[in-house]
PDB file of C-alpha atoms in Angstrom:
ATOM      1  CA  MET W  30       0.000   0.000   0.000  1.00 81.00           C
ATOM      2  CA  ARG W  31       3.007   2.269   0.334  1.00 88.00           C
ATOM      3  CA  ILE W  32       3.263   2.339  -3.440  1.00 89.00           C
ATOM      4  CA  VAL W  33      -0.372   3.405  -3.771  1.00 91.00           C
ATOM      5  CA  PHE W  34       0.226   6.128  -1.175  1.00 92.00           C
ATOM      6  CA  ASN W  35       3.110   7.439  -3.290  1.00 92.00           C
ATOM      7  CA  TYR W  36       0.748   7.755  -6.257  1.00 93.00           C
ATOM      8  CA  TYR W  37      -1.890   9.360  -4.028  1.00 93.00           C
ATOM      9  CA  LYS W  38       0.609  11.973  -2.806  1.00 93.00           C
ATOM     10  CA  THR W  39       1.500  12.878  -6.374  1.00 92.00           C
ATOM     11  CA  LEU W  40      -2.144  13.314  -7.323  1.00 92.00           C
ATOM     12  CA  SER W  41      -2.861  15.272  -4.146  1.00 92.00           C
ATOM     13  CA  SER W  42      -0.142  17.791  -4.940  1.00 92.00           C
ATOM     14  CA  VAL W  43      -2.379  19.061  -7.743  1.00 91.00           C
ATOM     15  CA  ASN W  44      -5.780  18.155  -6.327  1.00 93.00           C
ATOM     16  CA  ILE W  45      -5.558  19.841  -2.918  1.00 93.00           C
ATOM     17  CA  PRO W  46      -4.584  23.372  -4.056  1.00 94.00           C
ATOM     18  CA  LEU W  47      -7.195  23.326  -6.804  1.00 91.00           C
ATOM     19  CA  SER W  48      -9.886  22.076  -4.447  1.00 92.00           C
ATOM     20  CA  PHE W  49      -9.022  24.621  -1.759  1.00 92.00           C
ATOM     21  CA  LEU W  50      -9.206  27.401  -4.331  1.00 93.00           C
ATOM     22  CA  LEU W  51     -12.629  26.295  -5.525  1.00 91.00           C
ATOM     23  CA  GLY W  52     -13.755  25.731  -1.945  1.00 90.00           C
ATOM     24  CA  PHE W  53     -12.636  29.229  -0.982  1.00 92.00           C
ATOM     25  CA  LEU W  54     -14.451  30.768  -3.942  1.00 94.00           C
ATOM     26  CA  PHE W  55     -17.672  28.725  -3.886  1.00 93.00           C
ATOM     27  CA  GLY W  56     -17.924  27.087  -0.452  1.00 89.00           C
ATOM     28  CA  ILE W  57     -17.517  23.672   1.124  1.00 83.00           C
ATOM     29  CA  PRO W  58     -19.762  21.764  -1.335  1.00 87.00           C
ATOM     30  CA  ALA W  59     -17.555  22.953  -4.204  1.00 90.00           C
ATOM     31  CA  PHE W  60     -14.495  21.741  -2.288  1.00 88.00           C
ATOM     32  CA  VAL W  61     -16.021  18.292  -1.796  1.00 88.00           C
ATOM     33  CA  ILE W  62     -17.070  17.935  -5.431  1.00 90.00           C
ATOM     34  CA  SER W  63     -13.746  19.215  -6.686  1.00 91.00           C
ATOM     35  CA  PHE W  64     -11.714  17.066  -4.326  1.00 91.00           C
ATOM     36  CA  CYS W  65     -13.586  13.858  -5.122  1.00 91.00           C
ATOM     37  CA  VAL W  66     -14.334  14.221  -8.813  1.00 91.00           C
ATOM     38  CA  PHE W  67     -13.039  17.185 -10.800  1.00 91.00           C
ATOM     39  CA  GLY W  68      -9.707  17.537  -9.032  1.00 91.00           C
ATOM     40  CA  LEU W  69      -9.068  13.817  -9.181  1.00 91.00           C
ATOM     41  CA  ILE W  70      -9.702  13.720 -12.924  1.00 93.00           C
ATOM     42  CA  LEU W  71      -7.503  16.772 -13.488  1.00 93.00           C
ATOM     43  CA  SER W  72      -4.757  15.301 -11.298  1.00 93.00           C
ATOM     44  CA  ALA W  73      -4.862  11.993 -13.153  1.00 93.00           C
ATOM     45  CA  PHE W  74      -4.599  13.893 -16.433  1.00 94.00           C
ATOM     46  CA  TYR W  75      -1.623  15.844 -15.023  1.00 93.00           C
ATOM     47  CA  PHE W  76       0.039  12.582 -13.995  1.00 93.00           C
ATOM     48  CA  GLU W  77      -0.633  11.163 -17.449  1.00 92.00           C
ATOM     49  CA  LEU W  78       1.074  14.138 -19.091  1.00 94.00           C
ATOM     50  CA  PHE W  79       4.125  14.509 -16.892  1.00 93.00           C
ATOM     51  CA  TYR W  80       4.710  11.126 -15.220  1.00 90.00           C
ATOM     52  CA  LYS W  81       3.410   8.674 -17.802  1.00 90.00           C
ATOM     53  CA  GLN W  82       6.502   6.459 -17.601  1.00 92.00           C
ATOM     54  CA  GLN W  83       5.899   5.840 -13.883  1.00 92.00           C
ATOM     55  CA  TYR W  84       2.834   3.755 -14.696  1.00 92.00           C
ATOM     56  CA  TYR W  85       5.253   0.965 -15.658  1.00 92.00           C
ATOM     57  CA  PHE W  86       6.662   1.090 -12.136  1.00 92.00           C
ATOM     58  CA  TYR W  87       3.197   0.687 -10.622  1.00 93.00           C
ATOM     59  CA  TYR W  88       2.238  -1.960 -13.165  1.00 93.00           C
ATOM     60  CA  ASN W  89       5.269  -4.041 -12.154  1.00 94.00           C
ATOM     61  CA  TYR W  90       3.858  -4.112  -8.622  1.00 93.00           C
ATOM     62  CA  GLY W  91       0.477  -5.260  -9.919  1.00 93.00           C
ATOM     63  CA  PHE W  92      -1.383  -1.949  -9.941  1.00 93.00           C
ATOM     64  CA  THR W  93      -3.058  -0.872 -13.146  1.00 93.00           C
ATOM     65  CA  LYS W  94      -3.901   2.731 -13.903  1.00 93.00           C
ATOM     66  CA  PHE W  95      -7.564   2.154 -13.100  1.00 94.00           C
ATOM     67  CA  LYS W  96      -6.776   0.491  -9.762  1.00 95.00           C
ATOM     68  CA  LEU W  97      -4.583   3.432  -8.786  1.00 94.00           C
ATOM     69  CA  ILE W  98      -7.252   5.962  -9.685  1.00 93.00           C
ATOM     70  CA  GLY W  99      -9.860   3.849  -7.879  1.00 94.00           C
ATOM     71  CA  PHE W 100      -7.763   3.721  -4.698  1.00 95.00           C
ATOM     72  CA  SER W 101      -7.255   7.471  -4.952  1.00 94.00           C
ATOM     73  CA  PHE W 102     -10.995   8.017  -5.302  1.00 94.00           C
ATOM     74  CA  VAL W 103     -11.699   5.889  -2.225  1.00 95.00           C
ATOM     75  CA  GLY W 104      -8.961   7.748  -0.344  1.00 93.00           C
ATOM     76  CA  ASN W 105     -10.523  11.087  -1.284  1.00 94.00           C
ATOM     77  CA  ILE W 106     -13.947   9.900  -0.121  1.00 94.00           C
ATOM     78  CA  LEU W 107     -12.454   8.842   3.225  1.00 94.00           C
ATOM     79  CA  VAL W 108     -10.716  12.208   3.623  1.00 92.00           C
ATOM     80  CA  VAL W 109     -13.972  14.043   2.881  1.00 91.00           C
ATOM     81  CA  PHE W 110     -15.839  11.942   5.452  1.00 93.00           C
ATOM     82  CA  LEU W 111     -13.176  12.734   8.037  1.00 93.00           C
ATOM     83  CA  ILE W 112     -13.442  16.447   7.257  1.00 86.00           C
ATOM     84  CA  ILE W 113     -17.233  16.301   7.570  1.00 86.00           C
ATOM     85  CA  ILE W 114     -16.986  14.480  10.903  1.00 92.00           C
ATOM     86  CA  ILE W 115     -14.459  17.016  12.219  1.00 90.00           C
ATOM     87  CA  LEU W 116     -16.628  19.920  11.093  1.00 84.00           C
ATOM     88  CA  LYS W 117     -19.665  18.416  12.825  1.00 89.00           C
ATOM     89  CA  ILE W 118     -17.698  17.933  16.041  1.00 91.00           C
ATOM     90  CA  ILE W 119     -16.393  21.501  15.953  1.00 90.00           C
ATOM     91  CA  HIS W 120     -19.863  22.966  15.433  1.00 82.00           C
ATOM     92  CA  LEU W 121     -21.414  21.024  18.362  1.00 59.00           C
TER      93      LEU W 121
END
């Protein structure tokens, strides 16, 4: 799973700033949508453009491109749920 986390960190380096910007401009729902869907797609496209050769590295460990993106999507959903839980605790 360390290998998947490495991929997730690379995607998050693009996804998080973009999502925070959209969240700042349009609110928390825009952050959630951007972080889970739009930002993830844009980050995967960024990875495809600039780090395409690294997919061979992940493939040698048994992770296809779709598995990596799927794990990243699940990771983003978990992060959003944690943020929602923390926000609910803070507002109580």
